[in-house]
Tab-separated table of C-alpha atoms and ligand atoms in Angstrom:
chain	number	residue	atom	x	y	z
A	30	UNK	CA	-0.285	-0.273	-0.081
A	31	UNK	CA	1.693	3.370	-0.687
A	32	UNK	CA	-0.044	6.422	0.339
A	33	UNK	CA	2.013	9.594	0.332
A	34	UNK	CA	0.487	13.190	-0.177
A	35	UNK	CA	3.376	16.182	-0.645
A	36	UNK	CA	2.312	20.249	0.068
A	37	UNK	CA	1.080	20.243	-3.640
A	38	UNK	CA	-1.152	16.832	-3.000
A	39	UNK	CA	-1.021	15.765	-6.635
A	40	UNK	CA	-1.080	12.217	-8.251
A	41	UNK	CA	1.282	10.609	-6.511
A	42	UNK	CA	0.080	7.067	-7.762
A	43	UNK	CA	-0.378	5.282	-11.240
A	44	UNK	CA	-3.645	3.506	-11.337
A	45	UNK	CA	-5.424	1.340	-13.729
A	46	UNK	CA	-8.010	1.444	-16.477
A	47	UNK	CA	-10.380	-1.028	-16.753
A	48	UNK	CA	-11.119	-2.465	-19.951
A	49	UNK	CA	-14.232	-3.131	-21.897
A	50	UNK	CA	-17.617	-4.691	-20.256
A	51	UNK	CA	-20.503	-2.499	-19.526
A	52	UNK	CA	-23.192	-1.184	-16.922
A	53	UNK	CA	-23.982	-3.234	-14.245
A	54	UNK	CA	-25.495	-5.569	-14.339
A	55	UNK	CA	-23.375	-6.994	-17.207
A	56	UNK	CA	-23.203	-10.434	-17.577
A	57	UNK	CA	-21.493	-13.195	-20.171
A	58	UNK	CA	-23.617	-15.992	-19.127
A	59	UNK	CA	-23.892	-18.860	-21.294
A	60	UNK	CA	-20.556	-19.212	-22.220
A	61	UNK	CA	-18.065	-20.714	-20.273
A	62	UNK	CA	-17.709	-24.042	-18.980
A	63	UNK	CA	-20.463	-25.781	-15.963
A	64	UNK	CA	-19.126	-23.884	-12.925
A	65	UNK	CA	-16.941	-21.317	-13.905
A	66	UNK	CA	-19.262	-18.669	-12.575
A	67	UNK	CA	-17.706	-15.924	-10.949
A	68	UNK	CA	-20.889	-13.199	-9.470
A	69	UNK	CA	-20.250	-9.256	-8.632
A	70	UNK	CA	-22.007	-7.673	-5.202
A	71	UNK	CA	-21.278	-4.296	-5.096
A	72	UNK	CA	-22.741	-2.246	-2.429
A	73	UNK	CA	-24.794	-0.129	-4.612
A	74	UNK	CA	-26.555	-0.063	-8.766
A	75	UNK	CA	-24.823	2.237	-11.071
A	76	UNK	CA	-22.481	4.451	-9.075
A	77	UNK	CA	-18.751	5.034	-10.076
A	78	UNK	CA	-17.197	3.748	-7.634
A	79	UNK	CA	-18.016	0.259	-8.336
A	80	UNK	CA	-18.754	0.374	-11.662
A	81	UNK	CA	-14.921	1.481	-12.607
A	82	UNK	CA	-14.594	-1.982	-9.840
A	83	UNK	CA	-16.907	-3.977	-12.206
A	84	UNK	CA	-14.757	-2.724	-14.799
A	85	UNK	CA	-11.729	-4.270	-13.479
A	86	UNK	CA	-14.117	-7.460	-12.262
A	87	UNK	CA	-15.235	-8.144	-15.326
A	88	UNK	CA	-11.956	-7.152	-17.453
A	89	UNK	CA	-9.938	-10.193	-15.536
A	90	UNK	CA	-13.034	-12.797	-15.615
A	91	UNK	CA	-13.281	-12.568	-19.348
A	92	UNK	CA	-9.550	-13.205	-19.620
A	93	UNK	CA	-9.760	-16.186	-17.242
A	94	UNK	CA	-12.474	-17.855	-19.887
A	95	UNK	CA	-15.042	-17.350	-16.383
A	96	UNK	CA	-18.861	-15.886	-16.570
A	97	UNK	CA	-19.360	-13.226	-15.286
A	98	UNK	CA	-22.426	-11.385	-13.842
A	99	UNK	CA	-23.074	-8.171	-11.798
A	100	UNK	CA	-25.955	-7.799	-8.951
A	101	UNK	CA	-26.329	-4.727	-6.934
A	102	UNK	CA	-29.074	-3.561	-5.253
A	103	UNK	CA	-30.880	-0.401	-5.411
A	104	UNK	CA	-29.659	1.448	-2.685
A	105	UNK	CA	-26.389	0.859	-0.417
A	106	UNK	CA	-28.729	-1.616	2.215
A	107	UNK	CA	-28.449	-5.313	4.154
A	108	UNK	CA	-32.329	-5.345	3.203
A	109	UNK	CA	-32.058	-4.818	-0.023
A	110	UNK	CA	-28.245	-6.470	-0.668
A	111	UNK	CA	-29.515	-9.930	1.238
A	112	UNK	CA	-32.014	-11.255	-1.681
A	113	UNK	CA	-29.627	-10.926	-4.525
A	114	UNK	CA	-27.643	-12.887	-2.451
A	115	UNK	CA	-30.195	-15.527	-1.243
A	116	UNK	CA	-31.135	-15.595	-5.360
A	117	UNK	CA	-26.984	-15.597	-6.626
A	118	UNK	CA	-26.801	-18.302	-4.084
A	119	UNK	CA	-29.296	-20.536	-5.654
A	120	UNK	CA	-27.291	-19.932	-8.754
A	121	UNK	CA	-24.234	-21.726	-8.000
A	122	UNK	CA	-21.525	-19.812	-9.013
A	123	UNK	CA	-17.914	-20.935	-8.742
A	124	UNK	CA	-17.630	-17.907	-6.669
A	125	UNK	CA	-19.125	-14.446	-5.382
A	126	UNK	CA	-17.083	-11.056	-5.061
A	127	UNK	CA	-19.229	-8.887	-2.377
A	128	UNK	CA	-19.458	-5.398	-1.054
A	129	UNK	CA	-20.589	-6.300	2.278
A	130	UNK	CA	-23.681	-3.113	3.166
A	131	UNK	CA	-23.814	-4.447	6.665
A	132	UNK	CA	-20.057	-5.590	8.440
A	133	UNK	CA	-22.431	-7.551	10.952
A	134	UNK	CA	-25.680	-7.912	9.071
A	135	UNK	CA	-24.169	-9.321	5.748
A	136	UNK	CA	-22.445	-11.907	7.801
A	137	UNK	CA	-25.452	-14.505	7.318
A	138	UNK	CA	-25.917	-14.233	4.149
A	139	UNK	CA	-22.375	-14.850	3.514
A	140	UNK	CA	-21.373	-17.640	5.510
A	141	UNK	CA	-24.722	-19.794	3.682
A	142	UNK	CA	-22.330	-19.119	0.727
A	143	UNK	CA	-19.206	-19.860	1.764
A	144	UNK	CA	-21.828	-23.195	3.399
A	145	UNK	CA	-22.245	-24.661	0.305
A	146	UNK	CA	-19.151	-24.431	-1.455
A	147	UNK	CA	-19.153	-20.889	-3.169
A	148	UNK	CA	-15.726	-19.125	-2.941
A	149	UNK	CA	-16.525	-15.482	-1.227
A	150	UNK	CA	-13.756	-12.760	-1.576
A	151	UNK	CA	-14.725	-8.608	-0.030
A	152	UNK	CA	-14.120	-6.126	-2.272
A	153	UNK	CA	-14.131	-2.877	-0.601
A	154	UNK	CA	-16.355	-3.144	2.265
A	155	UNK	CA	-15.858	-6.628	5.297
A	156	UNK	CA	-18.262	-8.393	7.313
A	157	UNK	CA	-16.657	-7.738	11.082
A	158	UNK	CA	-16.221	-11.353	11.446
A	159	UNK	CA	-13.261	-12.317	9.555
A	160	UNK	CA	-13.892	-16.960	8.902
A	161	UNK	CA	-16.550	-16.109	5.861
A	162	UNK	CA	-14.126	-14.131	3.208
A	163	UNK	CA	-11.271	-16.045	1.724
A	164	UNK	CA	-9.772	-13.033	0.412
A	165	UNK	CA	-10.751	-9.073	1.181
A	166	UNK	CA	-8.966	-6.303	-0.919
A	167	UNK	CA	-10.218	-2.537	-0.375
A	168	UNK	CA	-8.351	0.640	0.121
A	169	UNK	CA	-6.282	1.365	3.387
A	170	UNK	CA	-9.136	3.514	4.486
A	171	UNK	CA	-8.125	4.149	8.136
A	172	UNK	CA	-4.842	5.620	5.991
A	173	UNK	CA	-7.148	7.505	3.983
A	174	UNK	CA	-9.330	9.011	6.422
A	175	UNK	CA	-5.720	10.764	8.114
A	176	UNK	CA	-4.881	11.406	4.937
A	177	UNK	CA	-7.200	13.337	4.319
A	178	UNK	CA	-6.706	15.760	7.598
A	179	UNK	CA	-3.110	15.914	6.907
A	180	UNK	CA	-5.113	17.987	3.817
A	181	UNK	CA	-7.538	19.790	5.691
A	182	UNK	CA	-4.588	20.704	7.974
A	183	UNK	CA	-2.531	21.879	4.787
A	184	UNK	CA	-5.827	24.026	3.511
A	185	UNK	CA	-6.508	25.462	6.732
A	186	UNK	CA	-2.406	26.002	6.563
A	187	UNK	CA	-2.871	27.690	10.144
A	188	UNK	CA	-6.206	28.979	10.934
A	189	UNK	CA	-8.529	28.455	13.220
A	190	UNK	CA	-12.030	26.921	13.453
A	191	UNK	CA	-14.750	24.153	13.435
A	192	UNK	CA	-14.759	21.093	11.177
A	193	UNK	CA	-16.466	18.002	10.752
A	194	UNK	CA	-17.122	14.584	9.313
A	195	UNK	CA	-19.848	13.617	7.321
A	196	UNK	CA	-20.299	9.464	6.883
A	197	UNK	CA	-22.611	7.116	5.166
A	198	UNK	CA	-24.347	4.734	8.307
A	199	UNK	CA	-23.043	2.733	11.017
A	200	UNK	CA	-21.538	-0.233	9.732
A	201	UNK	CA	-20.344	0.483	6.777
A	202	UNK	CA	-16.489	-0.602	7.605
A	203	UNK	CA	-14.789	1.484	5.088
A	204	UNK	CA	-16.026	4.925	5.239
A	205	UNK	CA	-16.567	3.914	9.849
A	206	UNK	CA	-12.602	3.092	9.005
A	207	UNK	CA	-12.168	6.661	7.151
A	208	UNK	CA	-13.832	8.680	9.880
A	209	UNK	CA	-12.205	6.696	12.964
A	210	UNK	CA	-8.679	7.759	10.692
A	211	UNK	CA	-9.398	11.401	10.433
A	212	UNK	CA	-10.499	11.363	14.366
A	213	UNK	CA	-7.122	10.126	15.093
A	214	UNK	CA	-5.154	12.188	13.220
A	215	UNK	CA	-6.799	15.800	13.709
A	216	UNK	CA	-5.664	15.482	17.093
A	217	UNK	CA	-2.766	16.513	15.854
A	218	UNK	CA	-3.862	20.166	14.874
A	219	UNK	CA	-4.807	22.136	17.869
A	220	UNK	CA	-6.425	25.410	16.499
A	221	UNK	CA	-8.978	22.419	13.877
A	222	UNK	CA	-12.001	21.787	16.505
A	223	UNK	CA	-13.166	18.756	16.013
A	224	UNK	CA	-17.070	18.777	16.234
A	225	UNK	CA	-17.511	15.023	15.109
A	226	UNK	CA	-18.649	13.109	12.334
A	227	UNK	CA	-22.638	12.975	11.451
A	228	UNK	CA	-24.848	9.871	9.322
A	229	UNK	CA	-26.199	10.570	6.107
A	230	UNK	CA	-27.626	7.661	5.223
A	231	UNK	CA	-25.376	7.698	1.829
A	232	UNK	CA	-28.222	10.508	0.718
A	233	UNK	CA	-26.456	13.254	-0.861
A	234	UNK	CA	-29.384	15.381	-0.200
A	235	UNK	CA	-28.576	14.860	4.063
A	236	UNK	CA	-25.298	15.813	3.282
A	237	UNK	CA	-26.472	18.374	2.073
A	238	UNK	CA	-28.919	19.535	4.934
A	239	UNK	CA	-26.467	18.316	7.431
A	240	UNK	CA	-24.129	20.835	5.846
A	241	UNK	CA	-25.799	23.815	5.639
A	242	UNK	CA	-27.843	22.933	10.095
A	243	UNK	CA	-23.660	22.477	10.949
A	244	UNK	CA	-23.282	26.433	9.565
A	245	UNK	CA	-25.954	27.621	10.974
A	246	UNK	CA	-25.148	26.351	13.989
A	247	UNK	CA	-21.327	26.601	13.816
A	248	UNK	CA	-20.527	30.211	11.532
A	249	UNK	CA	-16.393	29.338	11.644
A	250	UNK	CA	-16.890	25.953	10.404
A	251	UNK	CA	-13.545	25.558	8.377
A	252	UNK	CA	-13.723	22.373	7.099
A	253	UNK	CA	-15.409	19.266	5.810
A	254	UNK	CA	-14.679	15.691	5.141
A	255	UNK	CA	-16.979	13.325	3.294
A	256	UNK	CA	-16.258	10.027	3.930
A	257	UNK	CA	-16.999	8.547	0.451
A	258	UNK	CA	-19.219	9.666	-3.160
A	259	UNK	CA	-22.390	10.423	-1.889
A	260	UNK	CA	-21.565	12.194	0.911
A	261	UNK	CA	-18.893	14.621	-0.790
A	262	UNK	CA	-21.415	15.078	-3.251
A	263	UNK	CA	-23.857	16.598	-1.063
A	264	UNK	CA	-21.268	18.378	0.807
A	265	UNK	CA	-20.337	20.195	-1.705
A	266	UNK	CA	-24.652	21.194	-2.653
A	267	UNK	CA	-24.798	22.140	0.484
A	268	UNK	CA	-21.668	24.853	0.660
A	269	UNK	CA	-22.838	26.003	-2.543
A	270	UNK	CA	-26.761	26.505	-1.381
A	271	UNK	CA	-25.145	27.997	1.675
A	272	UNK	CA	-23.208	30.971	-0.452
A	273	UNK	CA	-19.620	29.213	0.944
A	274	UNK	CA	-18.141	27.485	-2.081
A	275	UNK	CA	-14.199	28.033	-1.379
A	276	UNK	CA	-15.134	28.706	2.218
A	277	UNK	CA	-14.937	26.266	3.875
A	278	UNK	CA	-12.299	23.303	3.297
A	279	UNK	CA	-14.022	20.842	1.604
A	280	UNK	CA	-11.799	16.835	0.918
A	281	UNK	CA	-13.576	14.250	-0.538
A	282	UNK	CA	-13.649	10.855	-0.700
A	283	UNK	CA	-13.898	9.021	-4.327
A	284	UNK	CA	-14.172	10.600	-7.700
A	285	UNK	CA	-17.119	10.125	-9.521
A	286	UNK	CA	-17.620	12.617	-12.446
A	287	UNK	CA	-19.343	14.748	-10.386
A	288	UNK	CA	-17.305	15.619	-8.146
A	289	UNK	CA	-13.760	16.315	-10.328
A	290	UNK	CA	-16.601	18.930	-11.842
A	291	UNK	CA	-17.243	20.121	-8.111
A	292	UNK	CA	-13.602	19.916	-7.996
A	293	UNK	CA	-12.561	21.972	-10.854
A	294	UNK	CA	-15.461	24.147	-9.853
A	295	UNK	CA	-13.626	24.810	-6.210
A	296	UNK	CA	-16.283	23.755	-4.214
A	297	UNK	CA	-14.221	20.799	-3.596
A	298	UNK	CA	-10.923	21.887	-2.409
A	299	UNK	CA	-9.425	18.243	-2.761
A	300	UNK	CA	-10.590	14.394	-3.711
A	301	UNK	CA	-9.585	11.127	-2.695
A	302	UNK	CA	-9.798	8.573	-5.004
A	303	UNK	CA	-9.398	4.745	-4.483
A	304	UNK	CA	-8.340	2.197	-6.861
A	305	UNK	CA	-11.907	0.552	-7.704
A	306	UNK	CA	-10.507	-1.730	-10.363
A	307	UNK	CA	-7.917	-2.513	-9.175
A	308	UNK	CA	-10.151	-4.382	-5.997
A	309	UNK	CA	-12.329	-5.827	-9.125
A	310	UNK	CA	-9.086	-7.475	-10.808
A	311	UNK	CA	-7.710	-8.543	-7.496
A	312	UNK	CA	-10.606	-9.732	-6.593
A	313	UNK	CA	-11.054	-12.238	-9.187
A	314	UNK	CA	-7.205	-13.220	-9.456
A	315	UNK	CA	-8.269	-14.327	-5.337
A	316	UNK	CA	-11.316	-15.603	-6.356
A	317	UNK	CA	-9.432	-18.543	-8.988
A	318	UNK	CA	-6.672	-18.985	-6.498
A	319	UNK	CA	-9.651	-20.159	-3.734
A	320	UNK	CA	-11.312	-21.968	-6.848
A	321	UNK	CA	-8.374	-23.483	-7.977
A	322	UNK	CA	-7.102	-24.566	-3.922
A	323	UNK	CA	-4.822	-22.545	-3.949
A	324	UNK	CA	-3.302	-20.402	-1.047
A	325	UNK	CA	-5.480	-16.887	-1.213
A	326	UNK	CA	-4.049	-13.695	0.340
A	327	UNK	CA	-6.508	-12.744	3.251
A	328	UNK	CA	-6.048	-8.669	3.122
A	329	UNK	CA	-4.513	-6.856	0.374
A	330	UNK	CA	-4.947	-2.694	0.398
A	331	UNK	CA	-4.919	-1.283	-2.282
A	332	UNK	CA	-3.700	2.637	-3.582
A	333	UNK	CA	-5.166	6.265	-2.750
A	334	UNK	CA	-4.477	8.817	-4.227
A	335	UNK	CA	-5.532	12.309	-3.521
A	336	UNK	CA	-5.550	14.757	-6.441
A	337	UNK	CA	-6.193	18.763	-6.066
A	338	UNK	CA	-7.458	21.087	-8.753
A	339	UNK	CA	-4.138	22.308	-10.008
A	340	UNK	CA	-3.438	19.142	-11.506
A	341	UNK	CA	-6.921	17.376	-11.961
A	342	UNK	CA	-6.601	17.755	-15.862
A	343	UNK	CA	-3.201	15.703	-15.899
A	344	UNK	CA	-4.460	12.797	-13.563
A	345	UNK	CA	-8.554	12.615	-15.282
A	346	UNK	CA	-7.471	8.471	-15.859
A	347	UNK	CA	-7.247	8.015	-12.546
A	348	UNK	CA	-11.265	9.305	-12.199
A	349	UNK	CA	-14.342	6.695	-12.160
A	350	UNK	CA	-16.806	5.691	-14.431
A	351	UNK	CA	-20.181	5.520	-15.169
A	352	UNK	CA	-19.473	2.682	-17.613
A	353	UNK	CA	-16.190	0.414	-19.031
B	12	T6T	O1	-16.112	5.111	-1.023
B	12	T6T	C1	-17.116	4.312	-2.130
B	12	T6T	C2	-16.815	2.445	-0.867
B	12	T6T	O2	-14.822	2.315	-0.852
B	12	T6T	C3	-17.694	2.376	0.319
B	12	T6T	O3	-17.528	1.886	0.830
B	12	T6T	C4	-18.764	2.960	-0.186
B	12	T6T	O4	-19.140	4.348	-0.838
B	12	T6T	C5	-19.182	4.565	-2.158
B	12	T6T	O5	-19.102	3.311	-2.872
B	12	T6T	C6	-18.308	5.448	-2.484
B	12	T6T	O6	-20.241	6.117	-2.475
């Protein structure tokens, strides 16, 4: 895992591009040997982070001669993801790559996959129970939160004020880790008063209203860390609505086309992009190792990159996709 930031906060790591494929729900079913099938179950459908992951998944599955399918819930919600897992269980693929939407509630459905002989690989998020998945591939999310705190410190340049964290839903292993990394690191900057984290249910409109309410209660708000794509897009809207674009330093996680647009417009001051394409590709590699009875790597951490407006143009290849 390589995470670095310089004062210029320029991109420091080359991310993998992803090859042909399509939207969430695409598959090449029917053109591979029996049970040479891999299924990807992202956390939510039609969302650039998971679409980029799907690109890497499909490219690697195709190269390995495997049939592939992607099935995602409409919302980042265990109640919607569970029936998808149950349906996939019935089709008995060789392996499932899954981003569990709740680090406890998804353990039961995922254990059913394992008990049925289906290999399970966690991509992005993970369960608290480490006995179910053969491998977990994700960003180093706690380090990502630390990088966000360091970034807000650089952007505020010694000025005093309050800083807020926008999280998604408790039990999302990734954004909880990002918030923890931020909370631990912000203590090093006594000029920045941490006013806690607020949950947004992964809804941009909720993130926007939380920013508006926080600004009203804390006029000295000087920084916001949005722990994922939807909270970042929502926070940018909230700052725009309040006429605070650029006055409050917004550091987002992820790099959707909308987030990049906000970065270029100056509503967002820095983005911490993940490497979802590589997460998808390495998920396939670990699934194949598990299927073939080979040793898997239990935990793989992929890289993060911190990017600002100044280097957005030359780093466009690092940004997430709407399609493969
Ligand atoms: O930030 C990503 C992902 O890493 C996280 O687990 C959930 O939110 C995203 O999918 C972005 O929406």
